Amino acid sequence: MQNQVESPRYAAYKAVRPYFDLVRGALGNLVDGEHFFDIVSEDIVYEVLYDFPGWPRIVRGRADLMAQFAGYGDNIKLQAADKLITHKTDDGRVVVIEYEVHGTILATGVKYNNRFASIIRIESRKILHWRDYMDSLAAWNALTAGVR
């Protein structure tokens, strides 16, 4: 699913595309849909287990998740997502992915490189629950470069 054709429906999320493509590729035939937002349940619970300015700890529902990601490209432009390691458990109903993202903080031009681990629960071929961990220090360093 890498390098999928960009649908006009998802044009507002172009800055996050490397991440979306990585996730879609990692889940392969365990889920149905082409784009990241096609493979998430209407009732998704998307948890981030860190504090990040402007991002809630829990996002409930596809519409709210889309609204949260709509502003991502105002702050960060991703150039790549890579170093994927996928762990499938529980007959593919739970998938753990480890990966890195690489981009630029738009306000400062500072390079942004971060590492993540995400635990994904799949039901009815859609992502129902997402729990995210990241290297908070990497984010802090990128967002405060030039301010310190």
PDB file of N, CA, C and O in Angstrom, residues 16-70:
ATOM      1  N   VAL A  16       1.326  14.339   6.454  1.00  0.00           N
ATOM      2  CA  VAL A  16       1.424  13.173   7.335  1.00  0.00           C
ATOM      3  C   VAL A  16       1.491  11.877   6.523  1.00  0.00           C
ATOM      4  O   VAL A  16       1.603  10.794   7.067  1.00  0.00           O
ATOM      5  N   ARG A  17       1.450  11.990   5.223  1.00  0.00           N
ATOM      6  CA  ARG A  17       1.366  10.812   4.360  1.00  0.00           C
ATOM      7  C   ARG A  17       2.420   9.738   4.626  1.00  0.00           C
ATOM      8  O   ARG A  17       2.082   8.549   4.626  1.00  0.00           O
ATOM      9  N   PRO A  18       3.692  10.076   4.861  1.00  0.00           N
ATOM     10  CA  PRO A  18       4.653   8.999   5.124  1.00  0.00           C
ATOM     11  C   PRO A  18       4.246   8.110   6.313  1.00  0.00           C
ATOM     12  O   PRO A  18       4.393   6.887   6.259  1.00  0.00           O
ATOM     13  N   TYR A  19       3.720   8.717   7.349  1.00  0.00           N
ATOM     14  CA  TYR A  19       3.239   7.960   8.520  1.00  0.00           C
ATOM     15  C   TYR A  19       2.043   7.098   8.133  1.00  0.00           C
ATOM     16  O   TYR A  19       1.992   5.908   8.446  1.00  0.00           O
ATOM     17  N   PHE A  20       1.072   7.696   7.455  1.00  0.00           N
ATOM     18  CA  PHE A  20      -0.118   6.948   7.054  1.00  0.00           C
ATOM     19  C   PHE A  20       0.248   5.768   6.157  1.00  0.00           C
ATOM     20  O   PHE A  20      -0.292   4.671   6.307  1.00  0.00           O
ATOM     21  N   ASP A  21       1.157   5.985   5.210  1.00  0.00           N
ATOM     22  CA  ASP A  21       1.579   4.911   4.308  1.00  0.00           C
ATOM     23  C   ASP A  21       2.279   3.794   5.077  1.00  0.00           C
ATOM     24  O   ASP A  21       2.069   2.618   4.800  1.00  0.00           O
ATOM     25  N   LEU A  22       3.125   4.169   6.038  1.00  0.00           N
ATOM     26  CA  LEU A  22       3.834   3.172   6.833  1.00  0.00           C
ATOM     27  C   LEU A  22       2.838   2.300   7.598  1.00  0.00           C
ATOM     28  O   LEU A  22       2.941   1.077   7.594  1.00  0.00           O
ATOM     29  N   VAL A  23       1.864   2.927   8.254  1.00  0.00           N
ATOM     30  CA  VAL A  23       0.875   2.171   9.036  1.00  0.00           C
ATOM     31  C   VAL A  23       0.067   1.264   8.118  1.00  0.00           C
ATOM     32  O   VAL A  23      -0.124   0.074   8.410  1.00  0.00           O
ATOM     33  N   ARG A  24      -0.382   1.799   6.993  1.00  0.00           N
ATOM     34  CA  ARG A  24      -1.190   0.986   6.077  1.00  0.00           C
ATOM     35  C   ARG A  24      -0.407  -0.215   5.593  1.00  0.00           C
ATOM     36  O   ARG A  24      -0.911  -1.338   5.533  1.00  0.00           O
ATOM     37  N   GLY A  25       0.859  -0.008   5.259  1.00  0.00           N
ATOM     38  CA  GLY A  25       1.702  -1.112   4.818  1.00  0.00           C
ATOM     39  C   GLY A  25       1.965  -2.120   5.919  1.00  0.00           C
ATOM     40  O   GLY A  25       1.991  -3.331   5.679  1.00  0.00           O
ATOM     41  N   ALA A  26       2.137  -1.660   7.143  1.00  0.00           N
ATOM     42  CA  ALA A  26       2.407  -2.552   8.270  1.00  0.00           C
ATOM     43  C   ALA A  26       1.233  -3.490   8.546  1.00  0.00           C
ATOM     44  O   ALA A  26       1.429  -4.639   8.943  1.00  0.00           O
ATOM     45  N   LEU A  27       0.015  -3.010   8.333  1.00  0.00           N
ATOM     46  CA  LEU A  27      -1.164  -3.817   8.666  1.00  0.00           C
ATOM     47  C   LEU A  27      -1.623  -4.703   7.514  1.00  0.00           C
ATOM     48  O   LEU A  27      -2.403  -5.638   7.724  1.00  0.00           O
ATOM     49  N   GLY A  28      -1.127  -4.425   6.311  1.00  0.00           N
ATOM     50  CA  GLY A  28      -1.380  -5.300   5.172  1.00  0.00           C
ATOM     51  C   GLY A  28      -2.805  -5.785   5.048  1.00  0.00           C
ATOM     52  O   GLY A  28      -3.748  -4.997   5.083  1.00  0.00           O
ATOM     53  N   ASN A  29      -2.967  -7.106   4.924  1.00  0.00           N
ATOM     54  CA  ASN A  29      -4.290  -7.681   4.695  1.00  0.00           C
ATOM     55  C   ASN A  29      -5.082  -7.925   5.982  1.00  0.00           C
ATOM     56  O   ASN A  29      -6.130  -8.566   5.949  1.00  0.00           O
ATOM     57  N   LEU A  30      -4.616  -7.384   7.100  1.00  0.00           N
ATOM     58  CA  LEU A  30      -5.368  -7.510   8.357  1.00  0.00           C
ATOM     59  C   LEU A  30      -6.532  -6.527   8.428  1.00  0.00           C
ATOM     60  O   LEU A  30      -7.436  -6.681   9.247  1.00  0.00           O
ATOM     61  N   VAL A  31      -6.487  -5.485   7.568  1.00  0.00           N
ATOM     62  CA  VAL A  31      -7.507  -4.436   7.586  1.00  0.00           C
ATOM     63  C   VAL A  31      -8.009  -4.187   6.167  1.00  0.00           C
ATOM     64  O   VAL A  31      -7.345  -4.536   5.197  1.00  0.00           O
ATOM     65  N   ASP A  32      -9.173  -3.564   6.083  1.00  0.00           N
ATOM     66  CA  ASP A  32      -9.756  -3.211   4.787  1.00  0.00           C
ATOM     67  C   ASP A  32      -9.707  -1.704   4.601  1.00  0.00           C
ATOM     68  O   ASP A  32     -10.047  -0.957   5.523  1.00  0.00           O
ATOM     69  N   GLY A  33      -9.321  -1.268   3.408  1.00  0.00           N
ATOM     70  CA  GLY A  33      -9.283   0.146   3.079  1.00  0.00           C
ATOM     71  C   GLY A  33      -7.931   0.532   2.531  1.00  0.00           C
ATOM     72  O   GLY A  33      -6.932  -0.133   2.798  1.00  0.00           O
ATOM     73  N   GLU A  34      -7.894   1.610   1.784  1.00  0.00           N
ATOM     74  CA  GLU A  34      -6.653   2.067   1.166  1.00  0.00           C
ATOM     75  C   GLU A  34      -5.894   3.071   2.022  1.00  0.00           C
ATOM     76  O   GLU A  34      -4.704   2.947   2.219  1.00  0.00           O
ATOM     77  N   HIS A  35      -6.570   4.083   2.515  1.00  0.00           N
ATOM     78  CA  HIS A  35      -5.942   5.174   3.262  1.00  0.00           C
ATOM     79  C   HIS A  35      -6.051   4.897   4.756  1.00  0.00           C
ATOM     80  O   HIS A  35      -6.923   4.154   5.200  1.00  0.00           O
ATOM     81  N   PHE A  36      -5.175   5.509   5.534  1.00  0.00           N
ATOM     82  CA  PHE A  36      -5.192   5.367   6.994  1.00  0.00           C
ATOM     83  C   PHE A  36      -6.595   5.579   7.563  1.00  0.00           C
ATOM     84  O   PHE A  36      -7.070   4.794   8.381  1.00  0.00           O
ATOM     85  N   PHE A  37      -7.273   6.627   7.137  1.00  0.00           N
ATOM     86  CA  PHE A  37      -8.594   6.906   7.701  1.00  0.00           C
ATOM     87  C   PHE A  37      -9.651   5.910   7.234  1.00  0.00           C
ATOM     88  O   PHE A  37     -10.700   5.793   7.858  1.00  0.00           O
ATOM     89  N   ASP A  38      -9.387   5.173   6.157  1.00  0.00           N
ATOM     90  CA  ASP A  38     -10.292   4.121   5.720  1.00  0.00           C
ATOM     91  C   ASP A  38     -10.170   2.873   6.597  1.00  0.00           C
ATOM     92  O   ASP A  38     -11.106   2.078   6.658  1.00  0.00           O
ATOM     93  N   ILE A  39      -9.024   2.698   7.233  1.00  0.00           N
ATOM     94  CA  ILE A  39      -8.790   1.470   8.007  1.00  0.00           C
ATOM     95  C   ILE A  39      -9.069   1.646   9.494  1.00  0.00           C
ATOM     96  O   ILE A  39      -8.897   0.706  10.262  1.00  0.00           O
ATOM     97  N   VAL A  40      -9.477   2.841   9.906  1.00  0.00           N
ATOM     98  CA  VAL A  40      -9.832   3.039  11.311  1.00  0.00           C
ATOM     99  C   VAL A  40     -11.347   2.951  11.476  1.00  0.00           C
ATOM    100  O   VAL A  40     -12.110   3.385  10.620  1.00  0.00           O
ATOM    101  N   SER A  41     -11.743   2.386  12.594  1.00  0.00           N
ATOM    102  CA  SER A  41     -13.158   2.251  12.920  1.00  0.00           C
ATOM    103  C   SER A  41     -13.778   3.621  13.191  1.00  0.00           C
ATOM    104  O   SER A  41     -13.094   4.544  13.636  1.00  0.00           O
ATOM    105  N   GLU A  42     -15.059   3.730  12.923  1.00  0.00           N
ATOM    106  CA  GLU A  42     -15.792   4.955  13.292  1.00  0.00           C
ATOM    107  C   GLU A  42     -15.646   5.231  14.782  1.00  0.00           C
ATOM    108  O   GLU A  42     -15.671   6.378  15.211  1.00  0.00           O
ATOM    109  N   ASP A  43     -15.490   4.168  15.571  1.00  0.00           N
ATOM    110  CA  ASP A  43     -15.435   4.260  17.035  1.00  0.00           C
ATOM    111  C   ASP A  43     -14.015   4.165  17.590  1.00  0.00           C
ATOM    112  O   ASP A  43     -13.836   3.836  18.764  1.00  0.00           O
ATOM    113  N   ILE A  44     -13.014   4.436  16.781  1.00  0.00           N
ATOM    114  CA  ILE A  44     -11.626   4.288  17.239  1.00  0.00           C
ATOM    115  C   ILE A  44     -11.378   5.081  18.523  1.00  0.00           C
ATOM    116  O   ILE A  44     -11.929   6.163  18.725  1.00  0.00           O
ATOM    117  N   VAL A  45     -10.546   4.509  19.372  1.00  0.00           N
ATOM    118  CA  VAL A  45      -9.997   5.224  20.516  1.00  0.00           C
ATOM    119  C   VAL A  45      -8.495   5.302  20.239  1.00  0.00           C
ATOM    120  O   VAL A  45      -7.820   4.285  20.104  1.00  0.00           O
ATOM    121  N   TYR A  46      -7.995   6.529  20.111  1.00  0.00           N
ATOM    122  CA  TYR A  46      -6.586   6.778  19.756  1.00  0.00           C
ATOM    123  C   TYR A  46      -5.950   7.456  20.957  1.00  0.00           C
ATOM    124  O   TYR A  46      -6.233   8.616  21.245  1.00  0.00           O
ATOM    125  N   GLU A  47      -5.119   6.709  21.666  1.00  0.00           N
ATOM    126  CA  GLU A  47      -4.482   7.219  22.886  1.00  0.00           C
ATOM    127  C   GLU A  47      -3.016   7.537  22.629  1.00  0.00           C
ATOM    128  O   GLU A  47      -2.319   6.756  21.991  1.00  0.00           O
ATOM    129  N   VAL A  48      -2.575   8.667  23.152  1.00  0.00           N
ATOM    130  CA  VAL A  48      -1.147   8.974  23.164  1.00  0.00           C
ATOM    131  C   VAL A  48      -0.725   9.035  24.630  1.00  0.00           C
ATOM    132  O   VAL A  48      -1.323   9.748  25.414  1.00  0.00           O
ATOM    133  N   LEU A  49       0.254   8.240  24.985  1.00  0.00           N
ATOM    134  CA  LEU A  49       0.671   8.156  26.377  1.00  0.00           C
ATOM    135  C   LEU A  49       1.859   9.073  26.637  1.00  0.00           C
ATOM    136  O   LEU A  49       2.896   8.674  27.158  1.00  0.00           O
ATOM    137  N   TYR A  50       1.655  10.322  26.237  1.00  0.00           N
ATOM    138  CA  TYR A  50       2.618  11.393  26.454  1.00  0.00           C
ATOM    139  C   TYR A  50       1.844  12.692  26.309  1.00  0.00           C
ATOM    140  O   TYR A  50       0.749  12.715  25.747  1.00  0.00           O
ATOM    141  N   ASP A  51       2.395  13.756  26.820  1.00  0.00           N
ATOM    142  CA  ASP A  51       1.775  15.067  26.676  1.00  0.00           C
ATOM    143  C   ASP A  51       2.455  15.795  25.529  1.00  0.00           C
ATOM    144  O   ASP A  51       3.676  15.937  25.506  1.00  0.00           O
ATOM    145  N   PHE A  52       1.661  16.223  24.573  1.00  0.00           N
ATOM    146  CA  PHE A  52       2.176  16.948  23.423  1.00  0.00           C
ATOM    147  C   PHE A  52       1.286  18.168  23.220  1.00  0.00           C
ATOM    148  O   PHE A  52       0.069  18.023  23.119  1.00  0.00           O
ATOM    149  N   PRO A  53       1.867  19.366  23.192  1.00  0.00           N
ATOM    150  CA  PRO A  53       1.054  20.584  23.086  1.00  0.00           C
ATOM    151  C   PRO A  53       0.068  20.532  21.920  1.00  0.00           C
ATOM    152  O   PRO A  53       0.438  20.215  20.794  1.00  0.00           O
ATOM    153  N   GLY A  54      -1.195  20.807  22.223  1.00  0.00           N
ATOM    154  CA  GLY A  54      -2.219  20.860  21.199  1.00  0.00           C
ATOM    155  C   GLY A  54      -2.817  19.515  20.819  1.00  0.00           C
ATOM    156  O   GLY A  54      -3.677  19.446  19.947  1.00  0.00           O
ATOM    157  N   TRP A  55      -2.363  18.438  21.453  1.00  0.00           N
ATOM    158  CA  TRP A  55      -2.871  17.116  21.121  1.00  0.00           C
ATOM    159  C   TRP A  55      -3.449  16.491  22.382  1.00  0.00           C
ATOM    160  O   TRP A  55      -2.750  16.369  23.384  1.00  0.00           O
ATOM    161  N   PRO A  56      -4.713  16.058  22.361  1.00  0.00           N
ATOM    162  CA  PRO A  56      -5.304  15.443  23.555  1.00  0.00           C
ATOM    163  C   PRO A  56      -4.721  14.063  23.818  1.00  0.00           C
ATOM    164  O   PRO A  56      -4.224  13.408  22.905  1.00  0.00           O
ATOM    165  N   ARG A  57      -4.796  13.619  25.056  1.00  0.00           N
ATOM    166  CA  ARG A  57      -4.300  12.287  25.403  1.00  0.00           C
ATOM    167  C   ARG A  57      -5.168  11.194  24.784  1.00  0.00           C
ATOM    168  O   ARG A  57      -4.673  10.123  24.466  1.00  0.00           O
ATOM    169  N   ILE A  58      -6.462  11.455  24.618  1.00  0.00           N
ATOM    170  CA  ILE A  58      -7.373  10.469  24.030  1.00  0.00           C
ATOM    171  C   ILE A  58      -8.249  11.163  22.987  1.00  0.00           C
ATOM    172  O   ILE A  58      -8.837  12.204  23.252  1.00  0.00           O
ATOM    173  N   VAL A  59      -8.293  10.566  21.806  1.00  0.00           N
ATOM    174  CA  VAL A  59      -9.175  11.029  20.740  1.00  0.00           C
ATOM    175  C   VAL A  59     -10.173   9.903  20.495  1.00  0.00           C
ATOM    176  O   VAL A  59      -9.786   8.747  20.324  1.00  0.00           O
ATOM    177  N   ARG A  60     -11.447  10.251  20.482  1.00  0.00           N
ATOM    178  CA  ARG A  60     -12.500   9.244  20.286  1.00  0.00           C
ATOM    179  C   ARG A  60     -13.230   9.494  18.969  1.00  0.00           C
ATOM    180  O   ARG A  60     -13.754  10.571  18.750  1.00  0.00           O
ATOM    181  N   GLY A  61     -13.227   8.486  18.125  1.00  0.00           N
ATOM    182  CA  GLY A  61     -13.959   8.537  16.869  1.00  0.00           C
ATOM    183  C   GLY A  61     -13.129   8.999  15.690  1.00  0.00           C
ATOM    184  O   GLY A  61     -12.209   9.803  15.838  1.00  0.00           O
ATOM    185  N   ARG A  62     -13.455   8.455  14.517  1.00  0.00           N
ATOM    186  CA  ARG A  62     -12.720   8.782  13.286  1.00  0.00           C
ATOM    187  C   ARG A  62     -12.801  10.267  12.957  1.00  0.00           C
ATOM    188  O   ARG A  62     -11.793  10.882  12.585  1.00  0.00           O
ATOM    189  N   ALA A  63     -13.974  10.861  13.094  1.00  0.00           N
ATOM    190  CA  ALA A  63     -14.127  12.282  12.747  1.00  0.00           C
ATOM    191  C   ALA A  63     -13.221  13.162  13.601  1.00  0.00           C
ATOM    192  O   ALA A  63     -12.566  14.078  13.088  1.00  0.00           O
ATOM    193  N   ASP A  64     -13.146  12.891  14.901  1.00  0.00           N
ATOM    194  CA  ASP A  64     -12.269  13.678  15.773  1.00  0.00           C
ATOM    195  C   ASP A  64     -10.801  13.419  15.477  1.00  0.00           C
ATOM    196  O   ASP A  64      -9.976  14.332  15.542  1.00  0.00           O
ATOM    197  N   LEU A  65     -10.462  12.182  15.125  1.00  0.00           N
ATOM    198  CA  LEU A  65      -9.079  11.871  14.769  1.00  0.00           C
ATOM    199  C   LEU A  65      -8.682  12.612  13.490  1.00  0.00           C
ATOM    200  O   LEU A  65      -7.590  13.180  13.403  1.00  0.00           O
ATOM    201  N   MET A  66      -9.578  12.650  12.534  1.00  0.00           N
ATOM    202  CA  MET A  66      -9.305  13.393  11.301  1.00  0.00           C
ATOM    203  C   MET A  66      -9.127  14.879  11.594  1.00  0.00           C
ATOM    204  O   MET A  66      -8.232  15.520  11.032  1.00  0.00           O
ATOM    205  N   ALA A  67      -9.934  15.413  12.487  1.00  0.00           N
ATOM    206  CA  ALA A  67      -9.812  16.831  12.853  1.00  0.00           C
ATOM    207  C   ALA A  67      -8.464  17.102  13.514  1.00  0.00           C
ATOM    208  O   ALA A  67      -7.822  18.123  13.237  1.00  0.00           O
ATOM    209  N   GLN A  68      -8.017  16.196  14.374  1.00  0.00           N
ATOM    210  CA  GLN A  68      -6.719  16.376  15.036  1.00  0.00           C
ATOM    211  C   GLN A  68      -5.579  16.361  14.030  1.00  0.00           C
ATOM    212  O   GLN A  68      -4.681  17.187  14.074  1.00  0.00           O
ATOM    213  N   PHE A  69      -5.603  15.406  13.110  1.00  0.00           N
ATOM    214  CA  PHE A  69      -4.527  15.297  12.130  1.00  0.00           C
ATOM    215  C   PHE A  69      -4.572  16.409  11.081  1.00  0.00           C
ATOM    216  O   PHE A  69      -3.571  16.696  10.445  1.00  0.00           O
ATOM    217  N   ALA A  70      -5.709  17.055  10.896  1.00  0.00           N
ATOM    218  CA  ALA A  70      -5.819  18.119   9.899  1.00  0.00           C
ATOM    219  C   ALA A  70      -4.849  19.261  10.192  1.00  0.00           C
ATOM    220  O   ALA A  70      -4.326  19.881   9.272  1.00  0.00           O
TER     221      ALA A  70
END
